[in-house]
Coordinates of C-alpha atoms in Angstrom, one line a residue:
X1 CA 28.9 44.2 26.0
X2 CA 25.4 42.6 25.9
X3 CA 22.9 44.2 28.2
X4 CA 19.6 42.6 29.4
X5 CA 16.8 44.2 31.5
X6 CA 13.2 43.5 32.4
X7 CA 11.5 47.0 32.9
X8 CA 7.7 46.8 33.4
X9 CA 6.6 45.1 30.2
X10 CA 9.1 45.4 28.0
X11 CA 12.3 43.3 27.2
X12 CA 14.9 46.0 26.4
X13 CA 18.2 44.8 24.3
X14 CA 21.2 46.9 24.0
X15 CA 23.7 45.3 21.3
X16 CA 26.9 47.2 20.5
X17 CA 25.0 50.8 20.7
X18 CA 21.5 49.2 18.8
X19 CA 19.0 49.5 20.9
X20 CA 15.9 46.7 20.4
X21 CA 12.5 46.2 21.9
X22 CA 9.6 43.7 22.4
X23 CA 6.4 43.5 24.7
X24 CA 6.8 40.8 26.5
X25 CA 3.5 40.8 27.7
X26 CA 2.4 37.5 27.2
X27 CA 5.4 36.0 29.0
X28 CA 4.4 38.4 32.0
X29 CA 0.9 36.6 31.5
X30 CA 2.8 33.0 32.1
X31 CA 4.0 34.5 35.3
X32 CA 8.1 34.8 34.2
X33 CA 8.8 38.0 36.6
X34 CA 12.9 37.6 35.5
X35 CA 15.0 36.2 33.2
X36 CA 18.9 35.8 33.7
X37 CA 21.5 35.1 30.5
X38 CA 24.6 33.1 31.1
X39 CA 27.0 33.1 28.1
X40 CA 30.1 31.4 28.9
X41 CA 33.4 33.5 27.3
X42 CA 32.0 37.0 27.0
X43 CA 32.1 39.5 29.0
X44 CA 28.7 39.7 30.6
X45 CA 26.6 42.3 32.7
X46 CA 23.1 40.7 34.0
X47 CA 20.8 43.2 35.4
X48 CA 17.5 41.6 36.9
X49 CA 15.0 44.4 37.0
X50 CA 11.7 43.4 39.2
X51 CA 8.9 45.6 39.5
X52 CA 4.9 45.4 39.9
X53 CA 4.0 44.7 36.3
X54 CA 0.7 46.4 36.8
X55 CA 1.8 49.3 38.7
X56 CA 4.2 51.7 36.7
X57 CA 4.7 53.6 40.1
X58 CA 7.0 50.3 41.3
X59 CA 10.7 51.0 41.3
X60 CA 12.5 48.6 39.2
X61 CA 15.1 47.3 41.2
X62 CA 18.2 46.2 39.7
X63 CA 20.3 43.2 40.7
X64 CA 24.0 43.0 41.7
X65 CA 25.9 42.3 38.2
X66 CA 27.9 38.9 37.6
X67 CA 30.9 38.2 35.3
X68 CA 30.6 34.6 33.4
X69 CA 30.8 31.8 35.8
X70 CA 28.4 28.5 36.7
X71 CA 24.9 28.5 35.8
X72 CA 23.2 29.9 38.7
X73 CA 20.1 28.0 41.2
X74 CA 17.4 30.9 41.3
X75 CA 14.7 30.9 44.1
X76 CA 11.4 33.5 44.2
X77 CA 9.5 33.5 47.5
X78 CA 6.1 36.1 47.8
X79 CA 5.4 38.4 50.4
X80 CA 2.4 37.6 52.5
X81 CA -0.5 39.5 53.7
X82 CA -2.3 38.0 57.3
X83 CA -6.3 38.6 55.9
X84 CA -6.7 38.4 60.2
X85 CA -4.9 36.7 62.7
X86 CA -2.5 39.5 64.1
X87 CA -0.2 38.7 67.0
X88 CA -1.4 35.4 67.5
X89 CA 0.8 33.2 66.2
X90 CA 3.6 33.9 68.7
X91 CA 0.7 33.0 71.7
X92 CA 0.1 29.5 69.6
X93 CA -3.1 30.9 68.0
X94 CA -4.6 30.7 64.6
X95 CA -3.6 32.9 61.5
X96 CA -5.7 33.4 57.8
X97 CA -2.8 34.2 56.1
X98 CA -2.2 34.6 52.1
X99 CA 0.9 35.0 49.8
X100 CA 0.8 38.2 47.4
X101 CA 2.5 38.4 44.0
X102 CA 5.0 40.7 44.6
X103 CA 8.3 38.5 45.4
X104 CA 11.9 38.2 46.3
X105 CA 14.5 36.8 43.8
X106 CA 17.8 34.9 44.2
X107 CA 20.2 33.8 42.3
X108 CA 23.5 31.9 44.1
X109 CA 25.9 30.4 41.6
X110 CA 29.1 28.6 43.5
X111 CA 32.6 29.5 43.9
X112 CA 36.0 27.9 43.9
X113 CA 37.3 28.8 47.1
X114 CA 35.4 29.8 50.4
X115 CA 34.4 33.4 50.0
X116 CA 31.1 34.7 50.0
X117 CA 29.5 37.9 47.6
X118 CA 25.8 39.3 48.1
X119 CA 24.3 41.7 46.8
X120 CA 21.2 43.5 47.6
X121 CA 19.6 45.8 45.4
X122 CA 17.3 47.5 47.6
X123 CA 20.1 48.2 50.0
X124 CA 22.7 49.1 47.4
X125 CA 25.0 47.0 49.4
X126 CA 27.3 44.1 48.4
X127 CA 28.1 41.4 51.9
X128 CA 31.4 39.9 52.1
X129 CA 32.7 37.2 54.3
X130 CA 34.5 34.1 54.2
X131 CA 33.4 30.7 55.3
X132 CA 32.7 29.6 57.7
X133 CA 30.8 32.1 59.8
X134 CA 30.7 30.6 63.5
X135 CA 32.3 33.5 64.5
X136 CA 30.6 36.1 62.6
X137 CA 28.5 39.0 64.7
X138 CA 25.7 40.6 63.5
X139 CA 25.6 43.9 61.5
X140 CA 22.5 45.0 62.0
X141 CA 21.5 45.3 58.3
X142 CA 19.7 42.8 55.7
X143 CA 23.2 40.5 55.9
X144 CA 22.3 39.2 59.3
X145 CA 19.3 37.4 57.6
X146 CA 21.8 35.9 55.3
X147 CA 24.3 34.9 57.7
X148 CA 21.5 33.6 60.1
X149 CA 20.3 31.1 57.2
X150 CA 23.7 30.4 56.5
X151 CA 24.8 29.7 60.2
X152 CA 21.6 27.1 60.4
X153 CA 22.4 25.6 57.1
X154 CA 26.0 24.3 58.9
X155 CA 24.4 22.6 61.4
X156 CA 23.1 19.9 58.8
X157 CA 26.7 20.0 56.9
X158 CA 29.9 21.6 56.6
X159 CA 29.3 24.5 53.7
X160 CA 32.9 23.8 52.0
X161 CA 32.5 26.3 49.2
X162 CA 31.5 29.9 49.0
X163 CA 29.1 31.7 46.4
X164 CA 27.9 35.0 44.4
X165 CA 24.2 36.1 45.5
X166 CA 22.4 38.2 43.7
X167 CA 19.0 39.4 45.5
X168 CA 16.1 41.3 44.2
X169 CA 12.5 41.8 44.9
X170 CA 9.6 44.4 44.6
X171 CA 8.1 43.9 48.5
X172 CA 8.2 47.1 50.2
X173 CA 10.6 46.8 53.3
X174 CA 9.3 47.5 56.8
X175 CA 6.1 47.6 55.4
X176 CA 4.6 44.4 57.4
X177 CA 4.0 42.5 54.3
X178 CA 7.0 40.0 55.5
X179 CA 9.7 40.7 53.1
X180 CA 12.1 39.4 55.6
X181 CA 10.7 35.9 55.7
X182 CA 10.3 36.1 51.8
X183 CA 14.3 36.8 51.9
X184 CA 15.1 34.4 54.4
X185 CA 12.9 31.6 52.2
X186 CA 14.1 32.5 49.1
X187 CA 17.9 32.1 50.6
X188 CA 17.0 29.0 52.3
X189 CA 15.7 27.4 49.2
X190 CA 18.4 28.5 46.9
X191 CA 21.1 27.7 49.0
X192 CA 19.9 24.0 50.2
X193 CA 19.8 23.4 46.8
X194 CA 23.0 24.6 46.1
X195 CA 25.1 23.0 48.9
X196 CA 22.7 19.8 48.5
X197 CA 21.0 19.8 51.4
X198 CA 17.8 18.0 52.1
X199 CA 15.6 19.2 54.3
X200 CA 11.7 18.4 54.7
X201 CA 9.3 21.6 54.4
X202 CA 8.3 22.1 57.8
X203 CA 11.8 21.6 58.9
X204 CA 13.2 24.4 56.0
X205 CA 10.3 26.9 57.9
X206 CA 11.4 26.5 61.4
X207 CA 14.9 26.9 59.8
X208 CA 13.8 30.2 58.9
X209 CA 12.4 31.4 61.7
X210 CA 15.3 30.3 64.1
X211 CA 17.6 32.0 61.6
X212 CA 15.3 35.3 62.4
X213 CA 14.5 34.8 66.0
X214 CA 18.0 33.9 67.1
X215 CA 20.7 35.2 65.1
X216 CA 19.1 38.8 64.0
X217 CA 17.4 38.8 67.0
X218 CA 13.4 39.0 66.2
X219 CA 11.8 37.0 68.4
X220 CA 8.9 36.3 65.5
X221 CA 6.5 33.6 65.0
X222 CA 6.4 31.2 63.0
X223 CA 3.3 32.8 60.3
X224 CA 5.7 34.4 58.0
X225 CA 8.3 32.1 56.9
X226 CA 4.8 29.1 56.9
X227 CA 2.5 31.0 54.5
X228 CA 6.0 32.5 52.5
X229 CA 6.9 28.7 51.5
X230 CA 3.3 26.8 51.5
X231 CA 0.8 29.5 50.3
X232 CA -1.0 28.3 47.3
X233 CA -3.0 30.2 44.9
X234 CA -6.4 31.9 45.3
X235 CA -6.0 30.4 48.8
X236 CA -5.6 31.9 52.1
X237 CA -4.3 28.9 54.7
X238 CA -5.6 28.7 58.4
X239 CA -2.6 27.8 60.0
X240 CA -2.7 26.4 63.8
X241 CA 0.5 27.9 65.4
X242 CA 0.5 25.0 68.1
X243 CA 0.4 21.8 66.1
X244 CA 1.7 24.0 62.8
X245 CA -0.9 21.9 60.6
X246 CA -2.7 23.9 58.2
X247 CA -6.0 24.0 55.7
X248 CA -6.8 26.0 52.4
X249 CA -9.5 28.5 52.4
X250 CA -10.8 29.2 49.0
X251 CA -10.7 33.2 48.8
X252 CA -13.7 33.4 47.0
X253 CA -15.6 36.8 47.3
X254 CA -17.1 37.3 44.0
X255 CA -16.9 41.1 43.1
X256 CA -13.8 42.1 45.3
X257 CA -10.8 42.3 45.9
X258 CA -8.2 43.0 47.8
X259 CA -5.7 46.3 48.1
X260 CA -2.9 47.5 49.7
X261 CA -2.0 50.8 51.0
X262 CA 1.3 51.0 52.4
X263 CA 1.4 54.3 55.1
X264 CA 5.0 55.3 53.9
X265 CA 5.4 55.0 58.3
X266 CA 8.7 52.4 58.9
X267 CA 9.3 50.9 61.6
X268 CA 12.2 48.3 62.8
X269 CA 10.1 45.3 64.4
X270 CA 13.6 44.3 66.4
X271 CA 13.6 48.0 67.6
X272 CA 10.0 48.7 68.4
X273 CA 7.2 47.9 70.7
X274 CA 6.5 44.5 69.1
X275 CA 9.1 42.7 71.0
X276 CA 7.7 44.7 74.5
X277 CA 4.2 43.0 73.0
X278 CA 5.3 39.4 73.2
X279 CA 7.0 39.8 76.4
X280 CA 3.4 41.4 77.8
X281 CA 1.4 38.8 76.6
X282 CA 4.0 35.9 78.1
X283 CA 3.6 37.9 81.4
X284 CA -0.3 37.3 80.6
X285 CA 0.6 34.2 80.5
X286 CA 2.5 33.6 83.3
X287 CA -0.2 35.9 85.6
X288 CA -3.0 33.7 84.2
X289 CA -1.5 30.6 84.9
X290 CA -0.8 31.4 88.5
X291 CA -4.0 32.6 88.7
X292 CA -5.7 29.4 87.8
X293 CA -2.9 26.2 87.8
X294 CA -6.1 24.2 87.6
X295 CA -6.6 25.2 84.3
X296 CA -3.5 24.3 82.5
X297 CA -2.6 27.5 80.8
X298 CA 0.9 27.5 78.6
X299 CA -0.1 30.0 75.9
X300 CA -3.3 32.3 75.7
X301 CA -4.5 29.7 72.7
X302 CA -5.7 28.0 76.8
X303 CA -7.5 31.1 77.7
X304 CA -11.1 31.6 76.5
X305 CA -12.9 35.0 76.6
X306 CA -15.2 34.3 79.7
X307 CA -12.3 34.1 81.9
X308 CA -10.7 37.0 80.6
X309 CA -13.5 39.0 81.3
X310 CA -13.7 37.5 84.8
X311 CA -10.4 39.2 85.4
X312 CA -10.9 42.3 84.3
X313 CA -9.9 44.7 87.0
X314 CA -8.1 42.6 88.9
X315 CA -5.1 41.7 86.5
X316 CA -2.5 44.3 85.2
X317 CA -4.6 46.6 82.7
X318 CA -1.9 46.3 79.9
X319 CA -1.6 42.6 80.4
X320 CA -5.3 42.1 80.5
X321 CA -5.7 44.4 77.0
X322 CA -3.1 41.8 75.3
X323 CA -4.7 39.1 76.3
X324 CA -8.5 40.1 75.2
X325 CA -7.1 40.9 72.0
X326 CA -5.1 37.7 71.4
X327 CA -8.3 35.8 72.8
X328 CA -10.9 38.0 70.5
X329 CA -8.5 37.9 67.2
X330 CA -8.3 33.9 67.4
X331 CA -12.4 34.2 67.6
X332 CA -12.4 35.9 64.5
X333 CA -10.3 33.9 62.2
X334 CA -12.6 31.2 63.0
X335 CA -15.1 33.7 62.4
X336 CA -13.7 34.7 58.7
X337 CA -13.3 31.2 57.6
X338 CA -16.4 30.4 57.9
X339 CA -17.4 33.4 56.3
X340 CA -15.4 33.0 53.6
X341 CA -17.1 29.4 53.5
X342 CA -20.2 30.4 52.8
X343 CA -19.3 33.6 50.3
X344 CA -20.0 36.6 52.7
X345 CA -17.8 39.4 52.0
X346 CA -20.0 41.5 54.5
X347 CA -19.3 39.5 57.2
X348 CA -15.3 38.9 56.7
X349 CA -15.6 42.6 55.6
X350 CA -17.3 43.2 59.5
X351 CA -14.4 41.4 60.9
X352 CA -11.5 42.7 59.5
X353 CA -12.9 46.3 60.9
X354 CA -12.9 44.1 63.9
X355 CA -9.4 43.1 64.3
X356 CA -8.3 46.5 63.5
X357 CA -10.5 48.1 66.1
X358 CA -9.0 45.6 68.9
X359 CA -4.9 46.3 67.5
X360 CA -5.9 49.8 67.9
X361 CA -7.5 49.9 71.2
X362 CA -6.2 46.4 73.0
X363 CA -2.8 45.8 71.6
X364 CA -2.1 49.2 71.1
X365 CA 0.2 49.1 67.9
X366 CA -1.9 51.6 65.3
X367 CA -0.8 54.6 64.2
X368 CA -3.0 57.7 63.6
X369 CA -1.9 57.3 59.6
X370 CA -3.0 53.6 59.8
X371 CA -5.9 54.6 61.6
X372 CA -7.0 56.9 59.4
X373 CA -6.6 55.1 56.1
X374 CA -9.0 52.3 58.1
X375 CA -11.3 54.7 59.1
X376 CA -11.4 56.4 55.5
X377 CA -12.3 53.3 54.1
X378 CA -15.3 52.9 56.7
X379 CA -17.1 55.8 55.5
X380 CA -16.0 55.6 51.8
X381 CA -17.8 52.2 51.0
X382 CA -15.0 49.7 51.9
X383 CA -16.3 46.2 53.4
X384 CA -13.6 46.1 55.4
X385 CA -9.8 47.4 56.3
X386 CA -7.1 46.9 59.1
X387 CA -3.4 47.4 60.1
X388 CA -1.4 44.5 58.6
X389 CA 1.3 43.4 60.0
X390 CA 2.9 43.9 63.3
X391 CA 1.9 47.7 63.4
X392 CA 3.5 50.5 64.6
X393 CA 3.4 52.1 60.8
X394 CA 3.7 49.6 57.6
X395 CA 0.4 49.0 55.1
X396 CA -3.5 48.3 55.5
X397 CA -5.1 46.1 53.6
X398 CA -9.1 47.0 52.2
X399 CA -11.4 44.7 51.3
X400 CA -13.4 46.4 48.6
X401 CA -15.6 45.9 45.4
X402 CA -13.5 45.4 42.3
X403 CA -15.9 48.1 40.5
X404 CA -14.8 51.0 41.3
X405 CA -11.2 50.5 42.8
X406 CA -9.3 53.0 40.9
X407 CA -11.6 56.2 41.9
X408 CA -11.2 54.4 45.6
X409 CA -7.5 54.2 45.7
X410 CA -6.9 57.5 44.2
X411 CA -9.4 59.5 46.4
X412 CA -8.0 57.8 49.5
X413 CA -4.4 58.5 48.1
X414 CA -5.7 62.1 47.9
X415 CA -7.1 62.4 51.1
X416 CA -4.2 61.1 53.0
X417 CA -1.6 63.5 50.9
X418 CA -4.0 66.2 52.1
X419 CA -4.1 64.8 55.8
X420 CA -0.2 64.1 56.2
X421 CA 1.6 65.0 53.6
X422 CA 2.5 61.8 52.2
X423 CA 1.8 59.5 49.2
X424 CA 0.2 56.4 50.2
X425 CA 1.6 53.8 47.4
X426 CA -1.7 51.3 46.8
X427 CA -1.8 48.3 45.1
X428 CA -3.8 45.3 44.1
X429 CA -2.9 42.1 45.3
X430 CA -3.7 38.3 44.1
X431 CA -3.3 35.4 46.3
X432 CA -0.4 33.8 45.0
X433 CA 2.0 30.3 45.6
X434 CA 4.5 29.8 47.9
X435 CA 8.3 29.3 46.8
X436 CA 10.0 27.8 44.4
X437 CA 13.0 27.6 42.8
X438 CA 12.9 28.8 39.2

């Protein structure tokens, strides 16, 4: 048997019981995260290994093994991290957000007959089903996103063939860097590839999102599954959620950069307050409008800040803090990009503190661990830091001067260890493309 993993930087060969080695850091440099052999006859095991490359903390995660068969279509789509727009793109706001490099992998080769095999590495788990899936309920595990995409997919044609999946990645889960829309994209554009289905771009993200928002059950927005396919590099996009047009920002902050720290708190978006969020701010919007039919409102992207304050007191508290955060955060986008226009890290820096302040104390959906990892970075020289993500637990994401990030991530790491007991994992992250098939 011929073995093949990618482990960090090394390629690592075993060949009847010789083991062989070589850096393979230059291809890492070209940006190849995996590599899959297909030798027709033998008797193959493929194990895709994906990990930070620059962070030997990352757990490799290994891939579902396939016997000879087809040459497979192989898909990568990044996670994303929302620089500031939070809870706005469901209320048909505006959204700064940017794709990371730290991605999700498939690989779908065809079958003969009509049965379907997945396998998800970071689960452990291997789906099963035969086609076609009209009928087929939800499980209430990483399959649903599968059979969602799936189940949209037959509404363009009749999927007469099943597959092998294979699905890998090295996005934290439940961590509110969107590694459900980077699995939902990477599926969509592996498998519309595979069946031969063309689809425009725009029409592939909605795809997505429907696949989320109806058959697993999130009622999401539309930001994830967007910045997930269109991102580009070194670019953050403002995306308008109502007319879902968009516009590069150059992230250009010379000296910084930006990190990660991921709380280690989960949460189940379908299962926590974010869904009781969006139905808050529609009641906002249904009070508003009632309030003043004159005006037109059909999202809070119609309400401006002076008439928010002129209702203060007078409409529900709860829906009154939803909507002065929704109003505030799509100020401060605008804010940010022209910040970022014009270099100042300060001023984005100011912002981002900002946003997080008004999640925390408006939209109610911090944690004290997020908190405090904001508030650390406040008085330890950070220009800025807030909750990513739809809260409730998940990561924060510091804006911070590239000199000096090591001693700052491991005396925050400390600190929070010493505070709750828990090791914050913290990484770097690049603005990076959107997806592609390999």
């Amino acid at each position: 048997e011929t073995y093949f993993s990618l482990l960090e930087d090394h390629l690592t060969f075993e060949f009847l019981g010789i083991h062989f080695e070589e850096s393979v850091q230059d291809v890492i440099n070209d940006g190849l995260m995996a590599i899959f052999f297909f030798i027709v006859g033998l008797e193959i095991k493929r194990e895709l290994v994906i990990g930070d490359l620059r962070n030997p903390r990352a757990a490799a995660l290994p891939v579902e093994r396939f016997g000879p068969g087809p040459k497979p279509v192989i898909a990568r789509a990044p996670g994303r991290v929302n620089l500031i727009g939070e809870h706005t793109d469901y209320n048909d706001g505006y959204v700064l957000p940017f794709a990371i490099d730290r991605y999700t992998e498939v690989a779908v080769r065809p079958r003969s007959d009509r049965k379907l095999l997945a396998h998800a590495a970071a689960y452990g788990t291997t789906f099963s089903a035969t086609l076609p899936l009209e009928r087929a309920a939800r499980k209430g595990d990483w399959s649903d996103y599968l059979i969602g995409i799936l189940r949209e997919l037959s509404a363009y044609r009749e999927l007469e063939f099943g597959f092998e999946a294979a699905i890998a990645g090295d996005i934290p889960l439940g961590a509110g860097l969107s590694s459900s829309a980077s699995l939902e994209v990477g599926l969509a554009v592996a498998l519309t590839r595979l069946y031969g289905i063309e689809i425009a771009a725009l029409e592939l993200v909605k795809l997505c999102q429907r696949a989320e928002s109806g058959f697993v059950g999130m009622p999401c927005g539309i930001m994830d599954q967007y910045a997930v396919y269109f991102a580009e590099a070194n670019r953050a996009l403002l995306l308008d959620t109502r007319s879902l047009t968009h516009r590069p920002v150059p992230l250009e902050l010379g000296g910084t950069t930006f990190l990660v720290v991921d709380s280690r708190v989960r949460r189940r978006l379908a299962g926590s307050g974010y869904t009781d969020r969006r139905r808050e701010c529609e009641a906002a919007v249904r009070w508003l409008a009632e309030a003043f039919p004159e005006r037109g409102i059909r999202s809070l992207r119609d309400v401006d800040g002076t008439l928010v304050d002129s209702v203060r007191g007078e409409m529900p508290e709860a829906l009154w803090k939803r909507a002065a955060h929704v109003v505030g955060e799509n100020a401060r986008v605008l804010a940010a990009v022209e910040a970022l226009g014009r270099g100042h890290a300060e001023e984005v820096g100011k912002l981002l503190y900002a946003s997080h302040a008004s999640l925390r104390d408006m939209f109610e959906v911090s944690t004290p661990e997020l908190d405090f990892l904001v508030d650390w970075g406040l008085s330890h020289g950070a220009l800025g830091a807030r909750l990513v993500g739809g809260g409730f637990g998940g990561v924060t994401l510091h804006l911070v001067l590239a000199e000096g990030k090591g001693t700052y991530l491991a005396e925050l790491r400390r600190a929070y260890r010493a505070k709750f007991g828990l090791e914050a994992q913290a990484w770097e992250v690049r603005p990076a493309p959107g997806a592609a098939r390999l």
